[in-house]
Short mmCIF file of C-alpha atoms in Angstrom, two decimals:
data_model
loop_
_atom_site.label_atom_id
_atom_site.label_comp_id
_atom_site.label_asym_id
_atom_site.label_seq_id
_atom_site.Cartn_x
_atom_site.Cartn_y
_atom_site.Cartn_z
CA ASP A 1 -5.59 15.25 -32.79
CA LYS A 2 -7.47 18.43 -31.87
CA HIS A 3 -5.79 18.31 -28.40
CA LYS A 4 -2.30 17.50 -29.65
CA ASN A 5 -0.85 20.86 -28.53
CA ASN A 6 -2.34 20.64 -25.01
CA LYS A 7 -0.16 19.72 -22.05
CA HIS A 8 -1.23 16.61 -20.18
CA ILE A 9 -0.84 15.31 -16.64
CA LEU A 10 -0.77 11.54 -16.29
CA VAL A 11 -2.00 9.99 -13.03
CA GLY A 12 -1.70 6.24 -12.72
CA ILE A 13 -2.50 3.84 -9.92
CA SER A 14 -0.85 0.43 -9.53
CA MET A 15 -0.45 -1.21 -12.98
CA GLY A 16 -1.65 2.02 -14.62
CA ALA A 17 1.19 3.84 -12.85
CA ASN A 18 3.69 1.34 -14.22
CA SER A 19 2.22 1.60 -17.73
CA PHE A 20 2.33 5.41 -17.76
CA SER A 21 5.84 5.47 -16.28
CA ASN A 22 7.10 2.90 -18.75
CA TYR A 23 5.51 4.78 -21.65
CA LEU A 24 7.15 8.08 -20.64
CA CYS A 25 10.52 6.44 -19.99
CA GLN A 26 10.54 4.90 -23.44
CA THR A 27 8.94 7.68 -25.51
CA ASN A 28 9.71 10.97 -23.72
CA ASP A 29 6.32 12.32 -24.89
CA LYS A 30 6.67 16.12 -24.80
CA ARG A 31 2.90 16.66 -24.45
CA VAL A 32 3.02 15.37 -20.87
CA THR A 33 3.83 18.01 -18.23
CA THR A 34 4.07 15.74 -15.20
CA LEU A 35 3.51 12.20 -14.01
CA ILE A 36 1.89 11.13 -10.76
CA SER A 37 2.59 7.49 -10.02
CA ILE A 38 0.67 5.88 -7.14
CA TYR A 39 1.51 2.40 -5.77
CA ASN A 40 3.60 1.61 -8.84
CA PRO A 41 4.80 -2.03 -8.87
CA LEU A 42 7.97 -0.84 -10.73
CA ASP A 43 9.21 -4.37 -11.55
CA LEU A 44 6.58 -6.82 -12.79
CA LEU A 45 8.74 -9.93 -12.46
CA THR A 46 9.60 -9.16 -8.83
CA ILE A 47 5.91 -8.57 -8.10
CA CYS A 48 4.95 -11.91 -9.67
CA TYR A 49 7.40 -13.77 -7.45
CA SER A 50 6.91 -11.66 -4.31
CA GLN A 51 3.24 -12.57 -4.17
CA THR A 52 4.21 -15.96 -2.72
CA TYR A 53 6.65 -14.61 -0.10
CA SER A 54 4.15 -14.07 2.67
CA ILE A 55 1.18 -16.00 3.91
CA ILE A 56 -1.15 -13.06 3.26
CA ASN A 57 0.11 -12.51 -0.31
CA ASN A 58 0.03 -16.22 -1.02
CA TYR A 59 -3.55 -16.31 0.27
CA LEU A 60 -4.55 -13.32 -1.88
CA VAL A 61 -2.92 -14.72 -5.01
CA ASN A 62 -4.36 -18.21 -4.60
CA ARG A 63 -7.77 -17.07 -3.39
CA PHE A 64 -8.41 -14.21 -5.80
CA PHE A 65 -5.91 -13.89 -8.65
CA LYS A 66 -5.56 -17.57 -9.53
CA LYS A 67 -9.26 -18.25 -8.94
CA ASN A 68 -10.30 -15.37 -11.21
CA MET A 69 -7.62 -16.18 -13.78
CA LYS A 70 -8.74 -19.80 -13.82
CA LYS A 71 -12.34 -18.69 -14.39
CA TYR A 72 -11.20 -16.33 -17.18
CA LEU A 73 -9.10 -19.00 -18.88
CA LEU A 74 -11.87 -21.58 -18.69
CA LEU A 75 -14.40 -19.18 -20.19
CA ASN A 76 -12.18 -17.84 -22.95
CA PHE A 77 -9.67 -20.52 -23.88
CA ALA A 78 -10.81 -23.91 -22.66
CA LYS A 79 -12.27 -25.25 -25.88
CA SER A 80 -11.08 -28.80 -25.23
CA LYS A 81 -10.72 -31.18 -22.29
CA THR A 82 -6.93 -31.07 -22.69
CA VAL A 83 -6.79 -27.31 -22.12
CA LYS A 84 -9.16 -27.58 -19.13
CA ASP A 85 -6.90 -30.21 -17.58
CA ASN A 86 -3.85 -27.98 -17.99
CA ILE A 87 -5.23 -24.67 -16.62
CA ASN A 88 -3.56 -25.08 -13.21
CA MET A 89 -0.29 -26.05 -14.86
CA TYR A 90 -0.37 -22.81 -16.87
CA LEU A 91 -0.93 -20.76 -13.74
CA ASN A 92 2.02 -22.39 -11.95
CA ASN A 93 4.48 -22.01 -14.85
CA LEU A 94 4.84 -18.35 -15.87
CA ASP A 95 6.73 -19.02 -19.12
CA LEU A 96 4.13 -21.55 -20.20
CA PHE A 97 1.33 -19.18 -19.17
CA TYR A 98 2.98 -16.36 -21.14
CA SER A 99 3.49 -18.43 -24.29
CA LYS A 100 -0.10 -19.67 -24.28
CA PHE A 101 -2.08 -16.60 -23.23
CA ILE A 102 -0.02 -13.40 -23.59
CA LYS A 103 2.47 -13.97 -26.41
CA PRO A 104 -0.16 -14.50 -29.16
CA TYR A 105 -1.61 -11.04 -28.43
CA ASN A 106 1.70 -9.29 -27.80
CA LYS A 107 2.63 -7.09 -30.78
CA LYS A 108 6.33 -6.97 -29.88
CA LYS A 109 6.55 -10.77 -29.63
CA TYR A 110 8.80 -11.13 -26.61
CA LYS A 111 10.10 -14.69 -26.45
CA THR A 112 9.83 -15.36 -22.70
CA PHE A 113 7.87 -14.17 -19.71
CA ASN A 114 11.08 -12.66 -18.27
CA GLU A 115 11.69 -10.67 -21.45
CA TYR A 116 8.07 -9.51 -21.46
CA THR A 117 8.15 -8.38 -17.82
CA TYR A 118 11.58 -6.73 -18.20
CA ASN A 119 10.41 -4.60 -21.12
CA ASN A 120 7.16 -3.69 -19.39
CA SER A 121 8.70 -2.78 -16.02
CA CYS A 122 9.37 0.93 -15.69
CA ILE A 123 12.21 0.48 -13.16
CA ASN A 124 14.44 -0.81 -15.96
CA PHE A 125 14.09 2.47 -17.89
CA ILE A 126 13.51 4.95 -15.04
CA ASP A 127 16.77 6.82 -15.75
CA ASN A 128 15.14 8.06 -18.98
CA LEU A 129 12.23 9.82 -17.23
CA GLU A 130 12.75 13.51 -18.04
CA ILE A 131 9.67 15.27 -16.62
CA PRO A 132 8.82 16.22 -13.02
CA SER A 133 7.25 13.15 -11.45
CA LEU A 134 5.73 12.28 -8.09
CA PHE A 135 5.94 8.65 -6.98
CA ILE A 136 3.75 7.76 -4.01
CA PHE A 137 4.22 4.55 -2.00
CA ALA A 138 2.87 3.12 1.24
CA ASP A 139 5.37 1.27 3.41
CA ASP A 140 2.71 -1.28 4.42
CA ASP A 141 1.69 -2.06 0.80
CA CYS A 142 1.67 -5.86 0.55
CA VAL A 143 0.52 -5.87 -3.09
CA THR A 144 3.34 -3.79 -4.60
CA PRO A 145 6.19 -3.73 -2.06
CA ILE A 146 9.21 -1.58 -2.94
CA SER A 147 12.81 -2.58 -2.23
CA LYS A 148 15.68 -0.42 -1.00
CA SER A 149 17.47 -0.85 -4.32
CA GLN A 150 14.40 0.42 -6.17
CA ILE A 151 14.18 3.43 -3.83
CA GLU A 152 17.84 4.20 -4.57
CA LYS A 153 17.31 3.83 -8.32
CA LEU A 154 14.44 6.32 -8.17
CA LYS A 155 16.60 8.69 -6.08
CA ASN A 156 19.19 8.74 -8.85
CA ASN A 157 16.73 10.48 -11.17
CA LYS A 158 16.59 14.21 -10.29
CA ASN A 159 13.11 14.50 -11.86
CA ILE A 160 11.49 12.12 -9.38
CA LEU A 161 10.07 13.15 -6.03
CA GLN A 162 9.22 10.18 -3.80
CA LEU A 163 6.62 10.19 -1.06
CA HIS A 164 6.51 7.23 1.32
CA SER A 165 3.68 7.10 3.83
CA ARG A 166 3.92 4.73 6.74
CA TYR A 167 0.39 3.48 6.22
CA GLY A 168 -1.99 3.33 3.28
CA SER A 169 -1.75 -0.28 2.18
CA HIS A 170 -2.38 -0.48 -1.57
CA VAL A 171 -5.11 2.14 -2.00
CA GLY A 172 -6.14 3.34 1.44
CA HIS A 173 -4.79 6.78 2.30
CA TYR A 174 -7.55 7.97 4.62
CA ASP A 175 -7.31 10.74 7.21
CA ASP A 176 -8.97 10.77 10.65
CA GLU A 177 -12.25 11.98 9.15
CA GLY A 178 -12.46 9.25 6.51
CA ASN A 179 -11.36 11.43 3.60
CA VAL A 180 -8.74 10.28 1.12
CA TRP A 181 -5.90 12.73 1.84
CA LEU A 182 -4.10 11.60 -1.30
CA VAL A 183 -6.54 13.60 -3.43
CA ASN A 184 -5.60 16.86 -1.66
CA LEU A 185 -1.90 16.05 -1.97
CA ILE A 186 -2.21 15.42 -5.72
CA ASP A 187 -4.20 18.63 -6.13
CA GLN A 188 -1.48 20.64 -4.32
CA TYR A 189 1.26 19.00 -6.38
CA ILE A 190 -0.48 19.80 -9.68
CA LYS A 191 -1.02 23.44 -8.63
CA PHE A 192 2.67 23.69 -7.75
CA ILE A 193 3.83 22.16 -11.05
CA ILE A 194 1.50 24.21 -13.24
#
C-alpha cells in the first residue's frame, strides 16, 4: 500500500510474461507504466499441443515435463494405489488432468482445460493492452513458438512493439563475448519509455 502511487514496470519471461500480459489485458492496471514480455507463450492451449509436433519437443516434454510432473503427482497426490496406477492416464488426457489437479485449486472454477487455458492466454485479450509494451521473441524458440496469426494479432495493437531475433532459443540471447545482450536492450527500452 505504501507504494500504491508509484509507477511500475513489469518484466516477465515465458509463463511470467503471459501472466503479466494477461493481467494487464484484463485489469488495465494504471500503476504499470510499461510491460516487457520475453518469450511469451501467448496461447497456452496451442503450446500444450505444439510440444508434441517435433521430435525435439516431444523428447523434452516426455523426458522432462512428464517425468517431473509424474514425480510431483506421486509425491503430492498419490495416496492410493488407484491414483498411482492412473498417473500416466492423467498426463495424457488434459481435461482429466485439469479436473483432478488444477480445477480444485482454481478460484474461478473453469469447467474444462480448454476454458482454463483460453482465459489464461493473453493472446485472447491482447487487444485490451493499453500501455506501451515490448514483446521479444526468438525465431528459433522451440519451447514457445509463435505463429504468423499471433504476430498479426500483436501488430493490430498500436501499443505493442515486437522484436524478433533470428536466434536466442528460449532464453539464450548472447553476444559474441558471452554477454546477454537482452539486458542492454531492456535497459535502453526502459530509459526511452521513462
